[in-house]
């Protein structure tokens, strides 16, 4: 496992190999980015979108937070980190696709499913509880159908992606472009255990890619 | 440049090579993550922490948002995505180091420096404007010393990292662990153009790694 | 062909691969060097002793000058760069072997054989002329036996190595240790063209290694 | 650690792999060398320029002596090994860059800093003492500012490089070409301990590459 000094070693490896081999590409990238896809993924250390999708620097604009959540459109009350990234990706970079990428064994989903942090104080689980309250509605639906066991976990990982996709559509600048056919939204879940990627198909089911 | 169907191709390449070669490691990872480092990086498509640091799946817990910002500790008013990730990384995963990773040619920093989005509506730059207001204090300091040109841009990329590091220390559960020697905070800036990583040293200057 | 910026790239490659892989060895080397062999080789860009002998950092102490020459022991008159290196290698590092490594297509030997720089001014060949006058005696002997053609060139490359070996023995601190069996002297010539290394054998002939 | 018979083994490894793989390149190299860079480095066994710079045979013309020193231009009094190599590299090979490469933990610099060999006889440190007297001026300056401890050692390693660069400019054929923009001079110091290369920048400071 790496600590910061290992990461510095890793930087030297990168700088001494990949960077040099793609020096010209990096010079181009320094001029500006023009990714075509935005990916919203979990902060989980096992779910690097660039690794899972084999993308190269410059190809995907990435937001990562606990449980790959997108809050709904809301203009008041404080900072909106995901909304800012979304606004930048859609209206400035003009990405043509957004992917919400969930994953198996997600700690955030697990906490949502368990529901045992509800009264935790900030710093003792309270921030996580508040954040994953975005899954409250999905949670109820999932528990009713699948319970709180392993099946419920998988179902909520998928339902969470659906929730974020729905929330994306509450942003006027997203909805408008989707309806104009300029922007596509995708959902996917990566199961760490068997390395399988399931993609949300037209009929609202997750199917292996 | 990739679109979603290219990413699916990329997934098959990953699944057909790296995943298979490390199947056992993935089986272990499915049991749970235990990263030692949390990285807060920008959503910019050119700045993949796992690429720059050459880290492997499971090694770094990653938050990515516009301009790699950490808001200060605050308990009221809405959702706190970064705070939730921070709480999870520090109190549950018990990472021992946090790295704030800035980068050259940062669009968020550029917008902060220009200051021309101040009155933009949500969806027209307003979300970004509100988010990067986290840099307001840093911005004034930087403009006074370096102006709004290229030198100011570089200075604000660095000052933004310092701001996030300061904000990290406003979280009681961070401050406490830092003071107990259980948690270390680091700042770094990756210059895309020449591929150089500068690290914040003890005397508050960024020096090449 | 490399210029300085290519060498900096090369440094990053080295630092990001070999250096990291042998980090522990480098930490040991930082404590001090203890090479067992001193090599006196030509400055010629094609004759890297570490490449030809496949040695690792820390293994050979290397002097490189035009035509791999060792001036005779002399205490007066100016600086003695080779003598200083020799003194350090033999009396401080206590190397147990010294190798004089000549090579094919040597420009210094060629100039010595041609003898056309005799009256050149410093900066116009005068420094080289003065330096290769160390080969004057060898030159006369070689021309008498082999002429000034290709055969003479090869012969003088070999005879030059013999000259340097003889000059090494004029240093009291070398002679003494050689006679005490504590130090061995070797001569070799690397032919660039066919990649053959010829070693000076007991009977004073150069034979393929 | 290697002795001469290990070096012969190493030669066979080189001849049996790298040489064979680059046979055509070696055939070309046999026709003549045309390096673009001259490197003046220390004889120290840990500081192989070709390793540190990852250069290939034919790319760098190399002088190696104790403490990587260049004596000033001087036409009288004996042999001038470095001057001969310099004359050959600049006026015949027409290199376009010269790099003076110092290094950490340099024994020659250490002896210069200590100053305890001043009255040593030839063969007992006298040759080294005389050679490193080239650092006398640098030594005084460094001791005044940094003392004779570790800080002084690092400072003198750097100041020694500056001294050699200054001495290079005393050669009319160097000065002339530098002023005509045909030749560039560079200074660098390789720190063995952390593998960091520091390069002399325009403002006369050594900065990580």
XYZ file of N, CA and C in Angstrom, chain A residues 5 8-17 19-20 23, chain C residues 5 8-17 19-20 23:
84
model
N 5.091 9.217 0.065
C 6.418 9.101 -0.548
C 6.405 8.035 -1.651
N 5.143 9.800 -4.670
C 6.193 10.607 -5.307
C 7.074 9.697 -6.174
N 7.397 8.528 -5.659
C 8.126 7.547 -6.493
C 7.321 7.235 -7.747
N 6.033 7.026 -7.551
C 5.154 6.722 -8.684
C 5.165 7.856 -9.693
N 5.187 9.084 -9.189
C 5.271 10.245 -10.086
C 6.543 10.162 -10.931
N 7.661 9.823 -10.293
C 8.909 9.731 -11.057
C 8.824 8.652 -12.126
N 8.189 7.532 -11.777
C 8.009 6.463 -12.765
C 7.177 6.976 -13.942
N 6.067 7.625 -13.620
C 5.187 8.188 -14.650
C 5.934 9.221 -15.493
N 6.608 10.153 -14.828
C 7.287 11.237 -15.528
C 8.418 10.706 -16.412
N 9.049 9.605 -15.964
C 10.193 9.039 -16.682
C 9.794 8.053 -17.772
N 8.520 7.713 -17.850
C 8.104 6.755 -18.883
C 6.925 7.319 -19.686
N 4.901 9.886 -19.436
C 4.873 11.303 -19.783
C 5.823 11.578 -20.951
N 7.033 11.045 -20.854
C 8.017 11.277 -21.919
C 7.545 10.693 -23.243
N 4.927 13.016 -24.705
C 5.255 14.425 -24.484
C 4.451 15.353 -25.404
N 18.571 18.845 -23.244
C 17.184 18.598 -22.813
C 16.821 17.114 -22.959
N 18.096 15.485 -19.889
C 17.201 15.684 -18.738
C 16.044 14.681 -18.815
N 15.519 14.474 -20.012
C 14.500 13.423 -20.185
C 15.070 12.075 -19.741
N 16.285 11.827 -20.184
C 16.940 10.563 -19.840
C 17.083 10.418 -18.336
N 17.395 11.537 -17.685
C 17.480 11.521 -16.225
C 16.148 11.104 -15.615
N 15.038 11.657 -16.139
C 13.727 11.290 -15.590
C 13.452 9.801 -15.809
N 13.825 9.305 -16.981
C 13.664 7.863 -17.226
C 14.445 7.050 -16.207
N 15.720 7.421 -16.032
C 16.581 6.731 -15.066
C 15.998 6.836 -13.655
N 15.634 8.055 -13.248
C 15.146 8.282 -11.888
C 13.837 7.542 -11.636
N 13.028 7.409 -12.717
C 11.721 6.775 -12.582
C 11.745 5.266 -12.730
N 12.882 4.713 -13.095
C 12.943 3.251 -13.258
C 14.118 2.670 -12.459
N 16.692 3.899 -10.843
C 17.016 4.435 -9.523
C 16.036 3.902 -8.477
N 14.736 3.949 -8.817
C 13.722 3.468 -7.865
C 13.901 1.983 -7.566
N 16.808 1.578 -5.168
C 16.851 2.642 -4.163
C 17.726 2.275 -2.956
